[in-house]
mmCIF file of C-alpha atoms in Angstrom:
data_model
loop_
_atom_site.group_PDB
_atom_site.id
_atom_site.type_symbol
_atom_site.label_atom_id
_atom_site.label_comp_id
_atom_site.label_asym_id
_atom_site.label_seq_id
_atom_site.Cartn_x
_atom_site.Cartn_y
_atom_site.Cartn_z
ATOM 1 C CA GLU A 1 21.644 6.320 23.823
ATOM 2 C CA ALA A 2 24.207 6.273 21.007
ATOM 3 C CA GLY A 3 22.813 6.262 17.498
ATOM 4 C CA VAL A 4 23.932 4.267 14.487
ATOM 5 C CA VAL A 5 27.630 4.838 13.904
ATOM 6 C CA GLN A 6 29.215 4.715 10.472
ATOM 7 C CA SER A 7 32.761 5.185 9.299
ATOM 8 C CA PRO A 8 34.337 6.670 7.383
ATOM 9 C CA ARG A 9 32.107 9.675 6.713
ATOM 10 C CA TYR A 10 33.797 10.431 3.404
ATOM 11 C CA LYS A 11 35.875 8.340 1.046
ATOM 12 C CA ILE A 12 37.479 9.204 -2.271
ATOM 13 C CA ILE A 13 39.008 6.410 -4.320
ATOM 14 C CA GLU A 14 40.046 5.737 -7.883
ATOM 15 C CA LYS A 15 38.017 3.333 -9.965
ATOM 16 C CA LYS A 16 38.997 -0.322 -9.710
ATOM 17 C CA GLN A 17 40.140 0.167 -6.106
ATOM 18 C CA PRO A 18 38.446 -1.641 -3.211
ATOM 19 C CA VAL A 19 36.568 0.176 -0.445
ATOM 20 C CA ALA A 20 34.888 -0.858 2.788
ATOM 21 C CA PHE A 21 32.294 0.789 4.985
ATOM 22 C CA TRP A 22 31.645 -0.025 8.623
ATOM 23 C CA CYS A 23 28.446 0.250 10.632
ATOM 24 C CA ASN A 24 27.670 -0.221 14.322
ATOM 25 C CA PRO A 25 23.907 -0.311 14.962
ATOM 26 C CA ILE A 26 22.048 0.829 18.043
ATOM 27 C CA SER A 27 22.703 -1.546 20.923
ATOM 28 C CA GLY A 28 20.110 -4.315 21.024
ATOM 29 C CA HIS A 29 18.901 -3.793 17.469
ATOM 30 C CA ASN A 30 18.775 -7.134 15.711
ATOM 31 C CA THR A 31 17.901 -5.933 12.222
ATOM 32 C CA LEU A 32 20.475 -4.054 10.147
ATOM 33 C CA TYR A 33 20.081 -2.494 6.706
ATOM 34 C CA TRP A 34 22.462 -1.138 4.095
ATOM 35 C CA TYR A 35 21.092 1.386 1.620
ATOM 36 C CA ARG A 36 22.574 3.298 -1.288
ATOM 37 C CA GLN A 37 21.350 6.825 -1.948
ATOM 38 C CA ASN A 38 22.121 8.529 -5.227
ATOM 39 C CA LEU A 39 22.020 12.303 -5.442
ATOM 40 C CA GLY A 40 18.476 13.644 -5.452
ATOM 41 C CA GLN A 41 16.895 10.243 -4.874
ATOM 42 C CA GLY A 42 15.607 8.199 -1.994
ATOM 43 C CA PRO A 43 17.592 5.362 -0.431
ATOM 44 C CA GLU A 44 17.535 1.955 -2.121
ATOM 45 C CA LEU A 45 17.921 -1.192 -0.055
ATOM 46 C CA LEU A 46 21.033 -3.242 -0.748
ATOM 47 C CA ILE A 47 20.857 -5.862 1.995
ATOM 48 C CA ARG A 48 18.966 -6.583 5.200
ATOM 49 C CA TYR A 49 20.217 -8.684 8.114
ATOM 50 C CA GLU A 50 18.294 -10.406 10.878
ATOM 51 C CA ASN A 51 21.037 -10.956 13.457
ATOM 52 C CA GLU A 52 23.881 -12.461 11.412
ATOM 53 C CA GLU A 53 21.691 -13.826 8.618
ATOM 54 C CA ALA A 54 21.250 -11.925 5.355
ATOM 55 C CA VAL A 55 17.508 -12.315 4.768
ATOM 56 C CA ASP A 56 17.168 -9.979 1.797
ATOM 57 C CA ASP A 57 20.078 -9.354 -0.558
ATOM 58 C CA SER A 58 18.201 -9.372 -3.845
ATOM 59 C CA GLN A 59 19.287 -5.807 -4.652
ATOM 60 C CA LEU A 60 22.963 -6.320 -3.848
ATOM 61 C CA PRO A 61 25.169 -6.412 -6.990
ATOM 62 C CA LYS A 62 26.940 -9.557 -5.973
ATOM 63 C CA ASP A 63 29.617 -9.433 -8.640
ATOM 64 C CA ARG A 64 31.350 -6.585 -6.832
ATOM 65 C CA PHE A 65 29.541 -5.978 -3.549
ATOM 66 C CA SER A 66 29.776 -8.098 -0.425
ATOM 67 C CA ALA A 67 28.631 -7.653 3.138
ATOM 68 C CA GLU A 68 29.024 -9.399 6.434
ATOM 69 C CA ARG A 69 27.663 -9.230 9.953
ATOM 70 C CA LEU A 70 29.641 -11.983 11.606
ATOM 71 C CA LYS A 71 28.567 -11.682 15.257
ATOM 72 C CA GLY A 72 25.186 -10.160 14.608
ATOM 73 C CA VAL A 73 26.276 -6.718 15.762
ATOM 74 C CA ASP A 74 28.411 -4.498 13.547
ATOM 75 C CA SER A 75 28.595 -4.922 9.810
ATOM 76 C CA THR A 76 30.915 -4.227 6.890
ATOM 77 C CA LEU A 77 29.947 -3.479 3.294
ATOM 78 C CA LYS A 78 32.652 -3.888 0.668
ATOM 79 C CA ILE A 79 32.957 -2.934 -2.980
ATOM 80 C CA GLN A 80 35.678 -4.511 -5.089
ATOM 81 C CA PRO A 81 36.449 -3.192 -7.609
ATOM 82 C CA ALA A 82 34.704 0.174 -7.437
ATOM 83 C CA GLU A 83 33.221 1.732 -10.566
ATOM 84 C CA LEU A 84 32.410 5.366 -11.331
ATOM 85 C CA GLY A 85 28.699 4.609 -10.972
ATOM 86 C CA ASP A 86 29.193 3.521 -7.368
ATOM 87 C CA SER A 87 29.587 7.135 -6.271
ATOM 88 C CA ALA A 88 26.762 7.656 -3.786
ATOM 89 C CA VAL A 89 25.985 7.890 -0.086
ATOM 90 C CA TYR A 90 25.920 4.526 1.660
ATOM 91 C CA LEU A 91 23.543 4.514 4.601
ATOM 92 C CA CYS A 92 23.283 2.010 7.418
ATOM 93 C CA ALA A 93 20.121 1.683 9.473
ATOM 94 C CA SER A 94 18.914 -0.541 12.280
ATOM 95 C CA SER A 95 15.656 -1.514 13.905
ATOM 96 C CA LEU A 96 14.825 -3.453 17.042
ATOM 97 C CA ASP A 97 13.715 -6.494 15.093
ATOM 98 C CA ARG A 98 11.730 -7.426 11.996
ATOM 99 C CA ARG A 99 8.405 -6.767 13.744
ATOM 100 C CA VAL A 100 9.329 -3.164 14.572
ATOM 101 C CA TYR A 101 9.240 -1.180 11.393
ATOM 102 C CA GLU A 102 10.754 2.173 12.374
ATOM 103 C CA GLN A 103 14.348 2.416 11.237
ATOM 104 C CA TYR A 104 17.168 4.486 12.709
ATOM 105 C CA PHE A 105 19.743 5.745 10.258
ATOM 106 C CA GLY A 106 23.403 6.572 10.569
ATOM 107 C CA PRO A 107 24.923 9.690 8.978
ATOM 108 C CA GLY A 108 26.133 7.752 5.935
ATOM 109 C CA THR A 109 29.404 7.427 4.059
ATOM 110 C CA ARG A 110 29.761 9.623 0.990
ATOM 111 C CA LEU A 111 31.765 7.692 -1.612
ATOM 112 C CA THR A 112 33.342 9.420 -4.588
ATOM 113 C CA VAL A 113 34.927 7.229 -7.257
ATOM 114 C CA THR A 114 37.225 9.079 -9.673
ATOM 115 C CA SER B 1 13.366 0.467 -7.824
ATOM 116 C CA GLN B 2 11.375 3.330 -6.331
ATOM 117 C CA GLN B 3 7.839 2.430 -5.333
ATOM 118 C CA GLY B 4 6.692 5.837 -4.161
ATOM 119 C CA GLU B 5 6.277 8.974 -6.170
ATOM 120 C CA GLU B 6 6.208 12.195 -4.255
ATOM 121 C CA ASP B 7 4.562 15.399 -5.177
ATOM 122 C CA PRO B 8 5.675 18.107 -5.351
ATOM 123 C CA GLN B 9 9.380 17.548 -5.943
ATOM 124 C CA ALA B 10 10.092 20.909 -4.327
ATOM 125 C CA LEU B 11 8.024 23.214 -2.119
ATOM 126 C CA SER B 12 8.903 26.677 -0.846
ATOM 127 C CA ILE B 13 6.755 28.374 1.801
ATOM 128 C CA GLN B 14 6.936 31.101 4.439
ATOM 129 C CA GLU B 15 7.376 30.404 8.117
ATOM 130 C CA GLY B 16 4.018 29.853 9.797
ATOM 131 C CA GLU B 17 2.351 28.413 6.707
ATOM 132 C CA ASN B 18 1.304 24.789 6.363
ATOM 133 C CA ALA B 19 3.148 22.389 4.084
ATOM 134 C CA THR B 20 1.490 19.430 2.381
ATOM 135 C CA MET B 21 3.390 16.665 0.631
ATOM 136 C CA ASN B 22 1.855 13.747 -1.207
ATOM 137 C CA CYS B 23 3.017 10.220 -1.875
ATOM 138 C CA SER B 24 1.596 7.648 -4.261
ATOM 139 C CA TYR B 25 2.604 4.011 -4.452
ATOM 140 C CA LYS B 26 1.881 1.012 -6.630
ATOM 141 C CA THR B 27 1.593 -2.209 -4.630
ATOM 142 C CA SER B 28 -0.224 -3.314 -1.486
ATOM 143 C CA ILE B 29 1.533 -2.310 1.698
ATOM 144 C CA ASN B 30 1.806 -3.222 5.356
ATOM 145 C CA ASN B 31 2.668 0.296 6.519
ATOM 146 C CA LEU B 32 3.784 3.669 5.251
ATOM 147 C CA GLN B 33 6.367 5.844 6.933
ATOM 148 C CA TRP B 34 7.659 9.370 6.522
ATOM 149 C CA TYR B 35 11.280 10.317 7.082
ATOM 150 C CA ARG B 36 13.115 13.655 7.107
ATOM 151 C CA GLN B 37 16.658 14.197 5.853
ATOM 152 C CA ASN B 38 18.617 17.347 6.483
ATOM 153 C CA SER B 39 21.345 18.136 3.970
ATOM 154 C CA GLY B 40 24.314 15.800 4.361
ATOM 155 C CA ARG B 41 22.725 13.850 7.183
ATOM 156 C CA GLY B 42 21.004 10.523 7.695
ATOM 157 C CA LEU B 43 17.253 10.052 7.681
ATOM 158 C CA VAL B 44 15.117 10.602 10.759
ATOM 159 C CA HIS B 45 11.888 8.685 11.281
ATOM 160 C CA LEU B 46 8.878 10.966 11.678
ATOM 161 C CA ILE B 47 5.726 8.886 11.723
ATOM 162 C CA LEU B 48 4.343 5.475 10.747
ATOM 163 C CA ILE B 49 0.807 4.661 9.667
ATOM 164 C CA ARG B 50 -0.394 1.106 9.260
ATOM 165 C CA SER B 51 -2.448 -0.064 6.310
ATOM 166 C CA ASN B 52 -5.588 -0.373 8.444
ATOM 167 C CA GLU B 53 -5.317 3.226 9.697
ATOM 168 C CA ARG B 54 -6.589 6.308 7.891
ATOM 169 C CA GLU B 55 -5.078 9.187 9.842
ATOM 170 C CA LYS B 56 -2.405 9.758 12.439
ATOM 171 C CA HIS B 57 -1.078 12.772 14.297
ATOM 172 C CA SER B 58 2.232 13.524 15.962
ATOM 173 C CA GLY B 59 2.810 17.051 17.210
ATOM 174 C CA ARG B 60 2.628 19.339 14.171
ATOM 175 C CA LEU B 61 2.488 16.380 11.782
ATOM 176 C CA ARG B 62 -0.638 14.858 10.328
ATOM 177 C CA VAL B 63 -0.512 11.852 8.014
ATOM 178 C CA THR B 64 -3.383 10.407 6.038
ATOM 179 C CA LEU B 65 -3.496 7.143 4.135
ATOM 180 C CA ASP B 66 -5.953 6.132 1.430
ATOM 181 C CA THR B 67 -5.248 2.533 0.474
ATOM 182 C CA SER B 68 -7.976 2.538 -2.195
ATOM 183 C CA LYS B 69 -6.109 5.311 -4.007
ATOM 184 C CA LYS B 70 -2.679 4.052 -2.920
ATOM 185 C CA SER B 71 -1.750 7.487 -1.652
ATOM 186 C CA SER B 72 -0.687 9.292 1.490
ATOM 187 C CA SER B 73 -0.180 12.882 2.504
ATOM 188 C CA LEU B 74 1.991 14.538 5.132
ATOM 189 C CA LEU B 75 0.851 17.861 6.548
ATOM 190 C CA ILE B 76 3.229 19.995 8.600
ATOM 191 C CA THR B 77 1.360 22.785 10.357
ATOM 192 C CA ALA B 78 2.806 26.150 11.414
ATOM 193 C CA SER B 79 6.086 25.456 9.652
ATOM 194 C CA ARG B 80 9.429 26.707 10.963
ATOM 195 C CA ALA B 81 12.726 27.430 9.237
ATOM 196 C CA ALA B 82 14.109 24.339 10.997
ATOM 197 C CA ASP B 83 11.633 22.194 9.026
ATOM 198 C CA THR B 84 13.684 22.861 5.879
ATOM 199 C CA ALA B 85 14.746 19.397 4.701
ATOM 200 C CA SER B 86 13.932 16.623 2.256
ATOM 201 C CA TYR B 87 10.946 14.475 3.162
ATOM 202 C CA PHE B 88 10.635 10.880 1.998
ATOM 203 C CA CYS B 89 7.755 8.465 2.135
ATOM 204 C CA ALA B 90 8.614 4.795 2.485
ATOM 205 C CA THR B 91 6.282 1.847 2.047
ATOM 206 C CA GLY B 92 6.629 -1.366 3.984
ATOM 207 C CA ALA B 93 6.054 -4.490 1.908
ATOM 208 C CA GLU B 94 2.832 -6.336 2.613
ATOM 209 C CA THR B 95 4.666 -9.576 3.351
ATOM 210 C CA SER B 96 7.506 -7.959 5.272
ATOM 211 C CA GLY B 97 6.698 -4.637 6.855
ATOM 212 C CA SER B 98 10.312 -3.894 7.664
ATOM 213 C CA ARG B 99 11.344 -4.029 3.993
ATOM 214 C CA LEU B 100 11.005 -0.385 2.980
ATOM 215 C CA THR B 101 10.889 1.133 -0.481
ATOM 216 C CA PHE B 102 11.498 4.875 -0.546
ATOM 217 C CA GLY B 103 10.161 7.543 -2.843
ATOM 218 C CA GLU B 104 12.324 10.226 -4.395
ATOM 219 C CA GLY B 105 11.438 12.849 -1.840
ATOM 220 C CA THR B 106 10.098 16.377 -1.577
ATOM 221 C CA GLN B 107 12.529 19.206 -0.879
ATOM 222 C CA LEU B 108 10.834 21.613 1.522
ATOM 223 C CA THR B 109 12.220 25.091 2.048
ATOM 224 C CA VAL B 110 10.712 27.227 4.792
ATOM 225 C CA ASN B 111 11.702 30.868 4.463
ATOM 226 C CA PRO B 112 12.022 32.933 7.675
#
């Protein structure tokens, strides 16, 4: 069974530029999560989807971050414009549905903003 | 915001020894999970314990949960060099068990 796929694995951009991350969850997993992980810290939830609906986006900085999961499968997280403080690892995770609490994580995208 | 606080922040042991990591949290929970993260990789789910459980085992892992003290511990027995990683506890919100809040992690180093 394929795991959670994320691309790109690494991204270096200059501040004020836009950037997008892509995630394909495990087949059949209805719930999808985006996390941000700063160096030396645990992941922090940005947004959670149940199918194509964003059910928890309270931690998403909506002035510059946006996300979509149009067909309830893969998802894109965008930052525009990027700031120096956005440098972090962006992790995508999925779970079977909201009643199954174990999450499966992708390898992450390491973003460096210069 | 980080709900869990893990202790110690770093732990270095010899192969074959046991490793114990602790996690404390602040609010009522539905479940508590432990994840492992190898350097530069994603997180891997290890074990889940529900709020009405006190102890759970999985292979060399033993997790305890004390909801009165809002704390949990993860014991890895007979550690191996391959256990070297960061270990995170994550609490599932009482109203939505799939909404996880992670601690800052314990960096475990197992020396061969």
